[in-house]
Structures are given as C-alpha cells and as structure tokens.
Amino acid sequence: MEEKKLLLPGVVMIAVPDQLGLFSPNEEGVAAESGRSCGEARGIEVEEDHAARWRERRVLSLWHVAEALLVLAALAVAGHYCLYYPAGVGVPFSREEPWREGRSFLLPLYPKARASQDSGGVKAGAGTAEAMENSTAVLPIKGNVFRDREYYTSMYIGNPPRLYFLDIDFGSDLTWLQCDAPCTNCAKGPHPLYKPAKRNVVLPRHPLCEELVGNQNYCDTCKQCDYDIIYDDQSSSMGVLARDNMQLITADGEKENLDFVFGCGYDQQGKLMASPANVDGILGLSNAAISLPTQLASQGIISNVFGHCMATDPSSTGHMFLGDDYIPRWGMTWVPIRSGPGNLYRTEVQKVNYGDHQLDARGKLTQVIFDSGSSYTYLPHGEYTNLVASLKSLSPSLLQDDSDRTLPFCMKADFPVRSVDDVKQFFRPLSLVFKKKWFILPRTFTIPPEDYLIISDKNNVCLGVLDGADIGLDSEIIIGDVFLRGKLVVYDNDEKQIGWVQSDCTKPQKQSGIPLLLKRVLHNQLL
C-alpha cells in the first residue's frame, strides 16, 4: 500500500503594530499559543493594558468624529455663502464673474437741527429730533413721497466735487439738487446751487429718462430730459436730468469718483420751498431703476444693497452704506420684500403686540412699509385704538392731557418728568410679529418704550404712534425713522429682503468675508 503523505496546513502570522508601535493583545495571545507561554499574572496585565488602550482609542475616535462633523458644518455654511453670496451677503452668484469682489461706500447720517426757516445753514449733528410736525405728514401710498424728513446726509457732486446736503428718502426714486439752470424758484439752501454744463444734460432717449418720464414728453427736437415730480403732499420739483461725477468714500477709506444721473431742479413748489432742515435736495433710495443704489448696481459697482444705522440718541450721528460690506454675517433677522404700489420697501406682518397683548384681531396679514421719510409710525385704526386703550389703563399716575397738542395722545404724570427714562418702566414694548422662518424660528421687530415715547415741551409723555385712518390709510403699517433708531437696517434688492439687528450705530463695522481660495475650492466641489 502506498503510504499517504500527511499534509499539514501552514499558518502565516502577520503582526501589525498599533498606534504606539506595540503588538495588540490578540497578537500576543497568538504568540503565547505558539510556545511563548507567559504566567497568569502577565495575562491579566495584558488584558488590563488592552482595555486601557481600547478606551483611549475610542475617546480619540469620538474626538476625531466630532472634529470631522465640525469641519463638515463649517464647509456647509461656507458653501452656502459661496454659492449664494460670493461677494458678501445679498450678492447673487454670477457665472460670468464668480469671484469679482464688489465695493461698498459709507455716507454719514445727521439728525436735523431745530432751526428756523431763515437760518443760514445746518450744522451737522446739531439739534434734536424732537423738532417734528404733529400729524400733518402725508402717508406713502406710492413712490415719491416728500415729508419733513428727520435725517440727511452729505455728498460731493460735480467736477470739481462740491459739498451738498441731501434728505434721505426710501420712498423717492430720483435724487435731485436745486439747480441754477437758471433757477426759477429755489429755497435758500446751505450751499450754492448746482450749475450744470451743457455736456451734463441728459438726452430724452437715455434709458433712465424713458424709465422716469416715459415717452409722454418726447419730441425729435428735444435736447434735454425734462421731469416734473409731484409728491403726495402736492409739493413738486421741476427740472432736467443731468449726469455728473459723485465722490464717495469706499469701505477702505479711499475716495472714488462715480458717474450717475440725477435731477437738476430749477422750480420747487410747496413744502420744498420751506424745508426745515435747509438741505440742497433729496437722495432717492427706492428700488426704482433711477435710484442711486440701483444705478450703481447696474454698473457693477456694488450689489443692489444699502443700509442705515440711526443712533438712539437723537443728537448723535449715524451712518448709511451702499453695498454689502457692512452687513453682519450673524444675528440679522430677514423678512421678504413684497410687491405693491410704487417702489416702496414693504413686507407683511402677522400680528402687532403691546407686551403680551395682541392689538389686532383681524387674523390676516398686514402690509408694513419701512419709510425714512416719515418721522412717526402709523397703525391701522383698530390697532391704534387698542393701543391707546391699553395705555390709558397703565397707571393712575399717568392721565390723558387733551390740552397738549404736541401729538394726538399725550399723558400727564403726577411726578416730574424730564426724560423718557423717568417713565419707561410704566410701558411695555411694541412688537411686530412676522411669520416664523422654517416654521420654527421667530422673527420679531421690537420697539422698546424709549423709541415710541416722546416728551413734549409741557413735560408730558406723548405717543409717537399715529392713527392711519386720520390720513386715509387703514390697512397698512408705516415704520417711521423714530422706530428705526438703534437698529442696523438693510434693504437687499438682490435677494428681495429687509433685515435688521440691534446696534448702537456708533461705528460702522466692515465684515470680513470668506477667503477667496476657500470660495474657489468650495465652488468647484459643491457646484
């Protein structure tokens, strides 16, 4: 019989060192079974060492997982900004120029001085915002609304550049200056009239002329674009469109000369002849094509975004910016801009609260207009009536005083009142409650008592909120500049949204963006 050979299976052992360069306990066990026997004490020590190292590796693994999640979250946030805001908040992605960095410009804001109409000028930052008309303001039911605005800015216009003071107005389309063309009817302003050269006059076929006046006054022989703006209070400005340089200060502190189209007003009527601020014209900031932000955005100079910050102290200055470099990356509350008559900045609110008490009970959305041209805030009649009723029941120490005609509703205290600080503890905040974002994140525009109360010359406490029904509006809320103080407010025409955040408005803060290299990497990966 042929002898069968017994084939023994071969065993190959591969020892792989762990992170510390040592054999794992399992490998040591295999070595022991191969004839390298150790004592029982050594086995216990190996097991304990294995357990300790396993726990250490588990902690390290969990920490690595946490680090990876943090990195992924950061990349997701950065990717969101890169895809939708490559040049800053509010700038839509451009495939033609995906990494083009826009510019931003700063403008000062000054509260209006309490000056007589025949004063020789206005000193920047002087006076008080309590110099207000009472309930004679006209509400914005369409664009181009002139009222006694409370803030103005300074700009350098012309070649060589000359200083001018301009009222800021979100409800006006056209920026215009009083003009020596020659002037037929001009108010006394703080600076000499702007005088255009023939080369500055805009022709009727210019796109912005057609946008502003249409073809109603066009003729083949006309050599200038005439305009006649009539505001809601029946004041008006007549003139011609001009094109000239405007000097602005960039976010980096450099002066830059830009080209823009504006009105050269040689015939003003109505309140424009008795401006209490003694300014040279109006700065139009609506979302119309001829407004200053839209003109600069259409030239690719800035994103179509602007914002302002009015200090809570009415004697302090504030600032305004064109472009998106000064928008905080975090903390902003955003609500969508809704379409409506004119070129106004409007949105919708769900309810209006005084403290925890809801003032409106209609159960439907209410239009809200943000308007720097109105000093006060206007509520629909029902909400206003409920607010006054709530204030009347506040305290026996505060009683209505009908003899004080400063505002429609004033209250007299039985103790000395020198400022709002003496009485604000009796009042509750007003709040506009918007729809929640993603159904979970609340969005509220809150107005503390010190922002809606005014102390009159009689040392009474007056309500800086008026009844919209008195001037023909009962379905809209107007947020005037008194309520806009102490907040940085942004108007993003690119993304069609309005945003705000609390701020002391003392110093503009330029926000740093995502590094350019990271933007490119994320853009290539995510798109």
PDB file of C-alpha atoms in Angstrom, residues 7 13 56 64 124 214 221 225 262 272 277 280 405 473 493 498 503:
ATOM      1  CA  LEU A   7      -0.105  17.496   4.577  1.00  0.00           C
ATOM      2  CA  MET A  13       1.158  35.116  11.222  1.00  0.00           C
ATOM      3  CA  GLU A  56      -8.063  55.546  24.774  1.00  0.00           C
ATOM      4  CA  HIS A  64     -11.978  62.704  15.502  1.00  0.00           C
ATOM      5  CA  ALA A 124     -24.028 118.519  11.011  1.00  0.00           C
ATOM      6  CA  GLY A 214     -41.692 107.556 -20.445  1.00  0.00           C
ATOM      7  CA  THR A 221     -36.026 118.185 -31.496  1.00  0.00           C
ATOM      8  CA  CYS A 225     -34.869 115.234 -20.482  1.00  0.00           C
ATOM      9  CA  PHE A 262     -29.762 112.903 -11.068  1.00  0.00           C
ATOM     10  CA  LEU A 272     -39.901 122.067  -0.762  1.00  0.00           C
ATOM     11  CA  ALA A 277     -33.569 121.109   7.501  1.00  0.00           C
ATOM     12  CA  ASP A 280     -29.967 121.106  -1.052  1.00  0.00           C
ATOM     13  CA  ARG A 405     -51.467 119.280  21.173  1.00  0.00           C
ATOM     14  CA  LEU A 473     -54.992 104.541   5.367  1.00  0.00           C
ATOM     15  CA  ASN A 493     -32.913  94.417  -3.541  1.00  0.00           C
ATOM     16  CA  ILE A 498     -35.252  93.507   4.567  1.00  0.00           C
ATOM     17  CA  SER A 503     -26.858  98.272  17.146  1.00  0.00           C
TER      18      SER A 503
END
